[in-house]
Tab-separated table of C-alpha atoms and ligand atoms in Angstrom:
chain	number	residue	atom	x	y	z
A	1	UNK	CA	14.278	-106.243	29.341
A	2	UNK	CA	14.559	-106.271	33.020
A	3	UNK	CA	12.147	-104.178	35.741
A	4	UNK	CA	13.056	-101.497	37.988
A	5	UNK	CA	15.988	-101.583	39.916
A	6	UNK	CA	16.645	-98.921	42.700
A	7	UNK	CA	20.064	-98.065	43.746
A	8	UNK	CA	20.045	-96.207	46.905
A	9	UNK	CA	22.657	-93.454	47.135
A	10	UNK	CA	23.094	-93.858	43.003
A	11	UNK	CA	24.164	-90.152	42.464
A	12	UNK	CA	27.796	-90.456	42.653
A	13	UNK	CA	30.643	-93.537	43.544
A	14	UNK	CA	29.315	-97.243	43.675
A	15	UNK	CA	26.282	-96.147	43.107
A	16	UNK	CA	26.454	-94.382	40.527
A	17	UNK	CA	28.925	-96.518	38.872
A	18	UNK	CA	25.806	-99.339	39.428
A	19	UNK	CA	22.720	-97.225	38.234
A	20	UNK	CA	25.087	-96.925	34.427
A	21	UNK	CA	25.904	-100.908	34.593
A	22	UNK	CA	22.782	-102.238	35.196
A	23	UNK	CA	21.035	-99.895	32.394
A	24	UNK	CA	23.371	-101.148	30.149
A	25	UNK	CA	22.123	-104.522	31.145
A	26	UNK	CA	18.525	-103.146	30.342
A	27	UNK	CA	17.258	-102.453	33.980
A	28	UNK	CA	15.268	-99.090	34.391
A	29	UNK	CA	17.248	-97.639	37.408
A	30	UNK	CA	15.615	-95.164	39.836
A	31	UNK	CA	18.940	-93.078	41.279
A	32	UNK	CA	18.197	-92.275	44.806
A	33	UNK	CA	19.873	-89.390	46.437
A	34	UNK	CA	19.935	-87.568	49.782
A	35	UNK	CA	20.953	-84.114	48.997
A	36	UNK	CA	22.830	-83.956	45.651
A	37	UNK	CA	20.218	-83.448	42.729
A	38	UNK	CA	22.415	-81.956	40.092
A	39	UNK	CA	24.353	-84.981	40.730
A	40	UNK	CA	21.687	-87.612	40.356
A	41	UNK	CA	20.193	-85.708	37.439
A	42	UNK	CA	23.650	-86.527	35.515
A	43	UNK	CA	23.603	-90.003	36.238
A	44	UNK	CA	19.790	-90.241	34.948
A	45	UNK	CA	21.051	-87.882	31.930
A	46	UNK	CA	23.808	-90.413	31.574
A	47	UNK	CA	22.044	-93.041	31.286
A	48	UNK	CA	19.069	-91.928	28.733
A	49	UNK	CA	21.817	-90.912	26.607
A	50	UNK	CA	23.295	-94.212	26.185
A	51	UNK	CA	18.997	-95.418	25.467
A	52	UNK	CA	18.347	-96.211	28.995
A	53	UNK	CA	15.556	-95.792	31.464
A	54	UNK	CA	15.839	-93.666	34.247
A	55	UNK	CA	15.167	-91.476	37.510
A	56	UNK	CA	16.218	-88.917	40.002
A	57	UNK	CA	14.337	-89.643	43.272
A	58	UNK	CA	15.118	-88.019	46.452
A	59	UNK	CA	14.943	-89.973	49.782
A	60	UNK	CA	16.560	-90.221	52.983
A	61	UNK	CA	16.884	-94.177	53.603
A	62	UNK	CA	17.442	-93.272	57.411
A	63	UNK	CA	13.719	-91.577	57.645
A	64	UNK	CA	10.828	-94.405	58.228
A	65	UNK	CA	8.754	-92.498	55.729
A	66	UNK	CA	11.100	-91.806	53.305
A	67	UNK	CA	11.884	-95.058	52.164
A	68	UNK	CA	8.140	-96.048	50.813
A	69	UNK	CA	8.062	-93.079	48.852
A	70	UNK	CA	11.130	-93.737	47.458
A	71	UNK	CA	9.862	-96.708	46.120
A	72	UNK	CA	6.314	-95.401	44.940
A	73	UNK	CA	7.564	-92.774	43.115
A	74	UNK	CA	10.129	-95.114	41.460
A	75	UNK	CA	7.687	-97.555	40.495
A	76	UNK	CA	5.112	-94.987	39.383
A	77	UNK	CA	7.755	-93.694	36.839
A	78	UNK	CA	9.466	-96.683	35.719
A	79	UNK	CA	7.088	-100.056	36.335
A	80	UNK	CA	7.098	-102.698	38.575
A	81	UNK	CA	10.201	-103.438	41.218
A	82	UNK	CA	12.411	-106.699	39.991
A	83	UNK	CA	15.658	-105.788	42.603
A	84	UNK	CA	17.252	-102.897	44.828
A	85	UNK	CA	20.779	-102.534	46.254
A	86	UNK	CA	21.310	-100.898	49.196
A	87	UNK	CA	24.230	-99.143	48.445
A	88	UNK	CA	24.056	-95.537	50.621
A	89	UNK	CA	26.608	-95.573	53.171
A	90	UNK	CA	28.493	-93.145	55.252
A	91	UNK	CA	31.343	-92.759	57.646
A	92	UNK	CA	32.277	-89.609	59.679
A	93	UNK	CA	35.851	-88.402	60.829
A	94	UNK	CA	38.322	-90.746	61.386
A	95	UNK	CA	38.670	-90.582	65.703
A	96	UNK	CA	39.434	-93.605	68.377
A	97	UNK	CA	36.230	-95.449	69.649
A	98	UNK	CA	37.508	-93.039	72.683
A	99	UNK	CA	36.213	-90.034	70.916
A	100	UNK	CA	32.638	-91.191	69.577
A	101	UNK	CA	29.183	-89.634	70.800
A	102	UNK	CA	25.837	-90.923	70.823
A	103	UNK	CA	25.045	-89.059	68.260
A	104	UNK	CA	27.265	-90.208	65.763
A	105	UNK	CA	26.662	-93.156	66.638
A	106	UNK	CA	22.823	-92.906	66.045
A	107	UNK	CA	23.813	-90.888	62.695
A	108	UNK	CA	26.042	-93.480	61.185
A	109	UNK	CA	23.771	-97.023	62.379
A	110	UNK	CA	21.037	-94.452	60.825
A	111	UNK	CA	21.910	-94.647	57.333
A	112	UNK	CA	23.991	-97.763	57.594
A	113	UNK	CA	21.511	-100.126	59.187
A	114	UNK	CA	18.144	-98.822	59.730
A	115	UNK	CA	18.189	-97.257	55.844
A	116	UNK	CA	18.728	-100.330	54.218
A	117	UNK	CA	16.670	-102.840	56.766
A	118	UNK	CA	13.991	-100.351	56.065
A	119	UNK	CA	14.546	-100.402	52.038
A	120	UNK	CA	15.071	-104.215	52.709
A	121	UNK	CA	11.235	-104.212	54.252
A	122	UNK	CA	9.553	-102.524	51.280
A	123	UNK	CA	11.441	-104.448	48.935
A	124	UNK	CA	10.225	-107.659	49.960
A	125	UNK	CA	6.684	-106.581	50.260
A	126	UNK	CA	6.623	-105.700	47.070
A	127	UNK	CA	8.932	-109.032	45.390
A	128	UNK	CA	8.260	-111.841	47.888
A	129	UNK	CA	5.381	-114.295	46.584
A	130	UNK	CA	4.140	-114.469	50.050
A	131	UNK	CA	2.210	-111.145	49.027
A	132	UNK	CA	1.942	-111.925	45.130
A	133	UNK	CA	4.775	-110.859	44.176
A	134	UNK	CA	7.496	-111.924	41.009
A	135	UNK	CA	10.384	-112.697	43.260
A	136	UNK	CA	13.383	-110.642	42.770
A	137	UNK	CA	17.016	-110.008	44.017
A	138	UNK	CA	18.627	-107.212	46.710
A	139	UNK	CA	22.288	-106.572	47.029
A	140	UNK	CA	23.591	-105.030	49.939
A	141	UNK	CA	26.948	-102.773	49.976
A	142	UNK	CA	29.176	-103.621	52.918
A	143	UNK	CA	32.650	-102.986	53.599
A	144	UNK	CA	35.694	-105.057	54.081
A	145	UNK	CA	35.889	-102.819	57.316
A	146	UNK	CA	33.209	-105.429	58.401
A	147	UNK	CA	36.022	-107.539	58.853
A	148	UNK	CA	38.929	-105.270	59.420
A	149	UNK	CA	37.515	-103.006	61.992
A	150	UNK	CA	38.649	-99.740	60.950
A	151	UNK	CA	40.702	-99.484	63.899
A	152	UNK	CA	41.817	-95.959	64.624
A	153	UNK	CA	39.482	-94.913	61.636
A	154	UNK	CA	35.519	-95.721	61.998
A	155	UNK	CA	35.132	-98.779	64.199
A	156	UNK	CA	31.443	-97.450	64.162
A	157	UNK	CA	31.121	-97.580	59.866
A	158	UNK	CA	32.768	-100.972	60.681
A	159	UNK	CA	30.422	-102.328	63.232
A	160	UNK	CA	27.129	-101.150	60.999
A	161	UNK	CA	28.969	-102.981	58.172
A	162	UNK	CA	28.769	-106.003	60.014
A	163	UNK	CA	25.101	-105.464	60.992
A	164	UNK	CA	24.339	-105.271	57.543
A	165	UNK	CA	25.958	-108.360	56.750
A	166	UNK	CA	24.013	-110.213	59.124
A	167	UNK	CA	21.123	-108.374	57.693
A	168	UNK	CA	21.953	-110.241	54.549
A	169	UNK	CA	22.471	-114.168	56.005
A	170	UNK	CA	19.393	-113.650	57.654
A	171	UNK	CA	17.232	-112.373	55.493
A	172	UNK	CA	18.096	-114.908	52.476
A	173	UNK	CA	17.421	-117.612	53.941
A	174	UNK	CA	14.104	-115.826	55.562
A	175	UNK	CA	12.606	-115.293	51.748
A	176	UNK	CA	14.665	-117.623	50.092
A	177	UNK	CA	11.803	-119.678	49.455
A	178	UNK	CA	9.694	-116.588	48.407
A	179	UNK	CA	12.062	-116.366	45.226
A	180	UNK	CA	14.381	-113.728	46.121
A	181	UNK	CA	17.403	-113.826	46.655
A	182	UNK	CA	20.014	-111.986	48.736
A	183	UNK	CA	23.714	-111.113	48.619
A	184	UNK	CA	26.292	-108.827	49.401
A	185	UNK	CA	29.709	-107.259	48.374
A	186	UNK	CA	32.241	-105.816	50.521
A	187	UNK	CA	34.604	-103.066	48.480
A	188	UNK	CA	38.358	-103.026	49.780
A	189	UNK	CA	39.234	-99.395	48.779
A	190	UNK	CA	37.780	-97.959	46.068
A	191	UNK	CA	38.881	-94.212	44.769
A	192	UNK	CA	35.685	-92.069	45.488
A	193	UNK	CA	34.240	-89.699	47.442
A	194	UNK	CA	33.949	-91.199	51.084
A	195	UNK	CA	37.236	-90.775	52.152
A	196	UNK	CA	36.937	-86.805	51.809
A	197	UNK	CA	34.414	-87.543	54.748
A	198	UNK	CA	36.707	-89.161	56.651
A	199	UNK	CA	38.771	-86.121	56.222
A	200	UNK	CA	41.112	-88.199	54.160
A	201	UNK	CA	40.552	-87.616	50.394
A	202	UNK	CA	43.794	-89.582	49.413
A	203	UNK	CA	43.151	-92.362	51.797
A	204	UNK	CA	43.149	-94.784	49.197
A	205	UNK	CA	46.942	-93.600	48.013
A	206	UNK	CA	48.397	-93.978	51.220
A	207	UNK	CA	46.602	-97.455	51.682
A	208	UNK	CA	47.144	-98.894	48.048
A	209	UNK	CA	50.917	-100.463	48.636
A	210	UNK	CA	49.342	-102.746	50.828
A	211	UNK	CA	46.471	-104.307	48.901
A	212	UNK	CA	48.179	-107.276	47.268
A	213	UNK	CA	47.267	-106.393	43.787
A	214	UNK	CA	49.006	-103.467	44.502
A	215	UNK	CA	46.277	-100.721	43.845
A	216	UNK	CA	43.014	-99.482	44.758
A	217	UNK	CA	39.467	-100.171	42.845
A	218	UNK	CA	37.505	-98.495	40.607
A	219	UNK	CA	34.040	-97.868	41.586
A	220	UNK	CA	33.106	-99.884	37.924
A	221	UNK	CA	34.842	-102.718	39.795
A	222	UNK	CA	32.442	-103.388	42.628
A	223	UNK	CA	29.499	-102.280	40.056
A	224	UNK	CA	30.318	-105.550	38.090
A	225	UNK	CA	30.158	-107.418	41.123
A	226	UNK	CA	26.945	-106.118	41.982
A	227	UNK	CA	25.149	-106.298	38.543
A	228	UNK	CA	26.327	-109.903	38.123
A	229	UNK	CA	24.669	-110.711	41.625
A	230	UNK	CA	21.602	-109.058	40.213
A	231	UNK	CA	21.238	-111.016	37.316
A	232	UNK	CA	20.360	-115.099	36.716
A	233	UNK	CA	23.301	-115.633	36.213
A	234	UNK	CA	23.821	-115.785	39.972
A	235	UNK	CA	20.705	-117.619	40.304
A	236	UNK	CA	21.986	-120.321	42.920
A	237	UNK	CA	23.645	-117.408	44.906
A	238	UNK	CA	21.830	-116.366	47.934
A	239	UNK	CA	22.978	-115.448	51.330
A	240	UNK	CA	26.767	-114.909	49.969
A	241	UNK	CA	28.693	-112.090	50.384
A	242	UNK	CA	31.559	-111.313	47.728
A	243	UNK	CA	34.937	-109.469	48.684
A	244	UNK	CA	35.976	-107.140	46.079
A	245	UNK	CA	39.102	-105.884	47.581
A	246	UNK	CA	41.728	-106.791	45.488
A	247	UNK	CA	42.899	-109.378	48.119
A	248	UNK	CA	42.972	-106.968	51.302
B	1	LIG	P1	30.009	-91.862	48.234
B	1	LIG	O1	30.791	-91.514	47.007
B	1	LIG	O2	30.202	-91.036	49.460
B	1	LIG	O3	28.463	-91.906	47.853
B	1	LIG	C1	27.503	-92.122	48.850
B	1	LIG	C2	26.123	-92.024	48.250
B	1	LIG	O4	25.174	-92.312	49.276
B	1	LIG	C3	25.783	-90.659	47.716
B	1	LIG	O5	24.996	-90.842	46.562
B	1	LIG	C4	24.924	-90.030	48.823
B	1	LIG	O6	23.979	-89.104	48.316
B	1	LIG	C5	24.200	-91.265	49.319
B	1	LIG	N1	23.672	-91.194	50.665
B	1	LIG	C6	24.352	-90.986	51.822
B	1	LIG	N2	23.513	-91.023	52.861
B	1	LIG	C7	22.271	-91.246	52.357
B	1	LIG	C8	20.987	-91.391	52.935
B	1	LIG	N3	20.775	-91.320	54.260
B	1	LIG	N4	19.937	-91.624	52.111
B	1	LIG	C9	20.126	-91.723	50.775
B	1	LIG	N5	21.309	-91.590	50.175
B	1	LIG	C10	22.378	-91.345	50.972
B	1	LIG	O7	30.309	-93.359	48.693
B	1	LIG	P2	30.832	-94.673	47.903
B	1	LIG	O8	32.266	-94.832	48.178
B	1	LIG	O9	30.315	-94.739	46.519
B	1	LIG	O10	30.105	-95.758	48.816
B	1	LIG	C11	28.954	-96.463	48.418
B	1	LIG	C12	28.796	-97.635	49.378
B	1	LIG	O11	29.975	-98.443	49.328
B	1	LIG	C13	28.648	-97.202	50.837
B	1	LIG	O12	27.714	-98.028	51.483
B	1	LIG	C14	30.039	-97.421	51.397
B	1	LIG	O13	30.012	-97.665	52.783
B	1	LIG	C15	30.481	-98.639	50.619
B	1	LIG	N6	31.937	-98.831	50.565
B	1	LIG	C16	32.755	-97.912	49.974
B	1	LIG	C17	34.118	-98.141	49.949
B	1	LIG	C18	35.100	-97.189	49.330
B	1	LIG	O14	36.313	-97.360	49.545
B	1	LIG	N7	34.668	-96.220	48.573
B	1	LIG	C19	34.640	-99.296	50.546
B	1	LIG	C20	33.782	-100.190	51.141
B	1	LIG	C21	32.429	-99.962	51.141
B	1	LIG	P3	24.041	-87.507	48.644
B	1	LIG	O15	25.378	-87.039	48.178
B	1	LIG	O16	22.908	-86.924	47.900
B	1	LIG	O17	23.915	-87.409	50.159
């Protein structure tokens, strides 16, 4: 049996997709959500269907004092903190770095940087031995648009992408010696809900023909990824960060 594991942004997608995984694998999984409750609540009913552990708990990762309620109320409920990922991510309407506002800006770096460096922050107090604690793992959800650059798209979602994986070098080998370890994935392009904010829903079928396996992913896809990072079977991993984009 593992501990708690919270998955930020678990009500629908990657998330989602994560929160059922790792129960399967025996983690209790507090499902964070922004603003959809009836959707969390279905993951969480999901998953104490199938025998697991689990709960809804709303939080903002972008508000400072958000994020350690978040993880007091999913410790209260489920027991002590073993790993997070910092999956909640968003992207606004595709438009030319020509067309971006401050505020967007601030919106998008919000969630996409200062959520999870702030879930990042509680995490390790809680896990790193420097303050007693077991050690413990944290996965962080980038994008191949780190890479890419979204040009045309969301160079902004691209450049907080890349933050975030600099958030995840660094901060490996800053507690690697306080037993946890850090990683990352970067999704190609999976089939959920994100592109509808890009005002794209079928993004992914336009894009598919040029992935070289020739299709998008599944949200299940990256979820193995993820859960396999989490567990000891990745125990020499840290500081990594795993493409799962079907070669794009
Ligand atoms: P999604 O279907 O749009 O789901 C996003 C989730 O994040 C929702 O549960 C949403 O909850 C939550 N969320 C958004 N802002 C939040 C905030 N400030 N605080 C807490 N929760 C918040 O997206 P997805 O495709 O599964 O993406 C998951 C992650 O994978 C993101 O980081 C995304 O950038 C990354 N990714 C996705 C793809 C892809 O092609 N799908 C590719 C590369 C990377 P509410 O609905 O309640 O707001």
């Amino acid at each position: 049996m593992n501990g708690t594991l919270i998955v930020t942004g678990g009500s629908r997608g990657i998330g989602a997709a994560t929160a059922l995984l790792a129960a399967q694998r025996g983690y209790a999984v507090a499902v964070n959500y922004r603003r959809d409750e009836a959707a969390a609540q279905q993951v969480v009913a999901a998953i104490e269907q199938a025998g697991g552990r689990a709960t809804a708990v709303q939080a903002d990762v972008s508000l400072e004092a958000d994020v350690p309620r978040l993880f007091e109320e999913a410790v209260s409920r489920l027991g002590p903190l073993c790993a997070l990922v910092n999956n909640a991510g968003v992207l606004e309407r595709q438009a030319r770095v020509d067309e971006l506002d401050a505020a967007r800006l601030q919106r998008v770096l919000a969630t996409n940087v200062v959520g999870p460096f702030l879930c990042a922050r509680e995490a390790v107090r809680r896990l790193s031995s420097r303050y007693g604690g077991p050690g413990g793992v944290i996965v962080n959800v980038s994008s191949r648009a780190a890479v890419l650059g979204s040009a045309g798209e969301y160079v902004d979602y691209a450049a907080s992408k890349c933050a975030l994986d600099t958030l995840t070098v660094g901060l490996a080998r800053e507690v690697a010696a306080e037993h946890i370890r850090v990683n990352g994935v970067r999704p190609g392009l999976i089939d959920t809900e994100i592109h509808s904010l890009g005002g794209e829903p079928q993004r992914v079928a336009r894009l598919a023909p040029g992935v070289p396996l020739g299709r998008g992913g599944r949200a299940e896809e990256v979820a193995q990824a993820i859960v396999w990072l989490l567990s000891d079977e990745a125990s020499y991993v840290t500081g990594t960060i795993l493409d799962v984009s079907g070669g794009r």
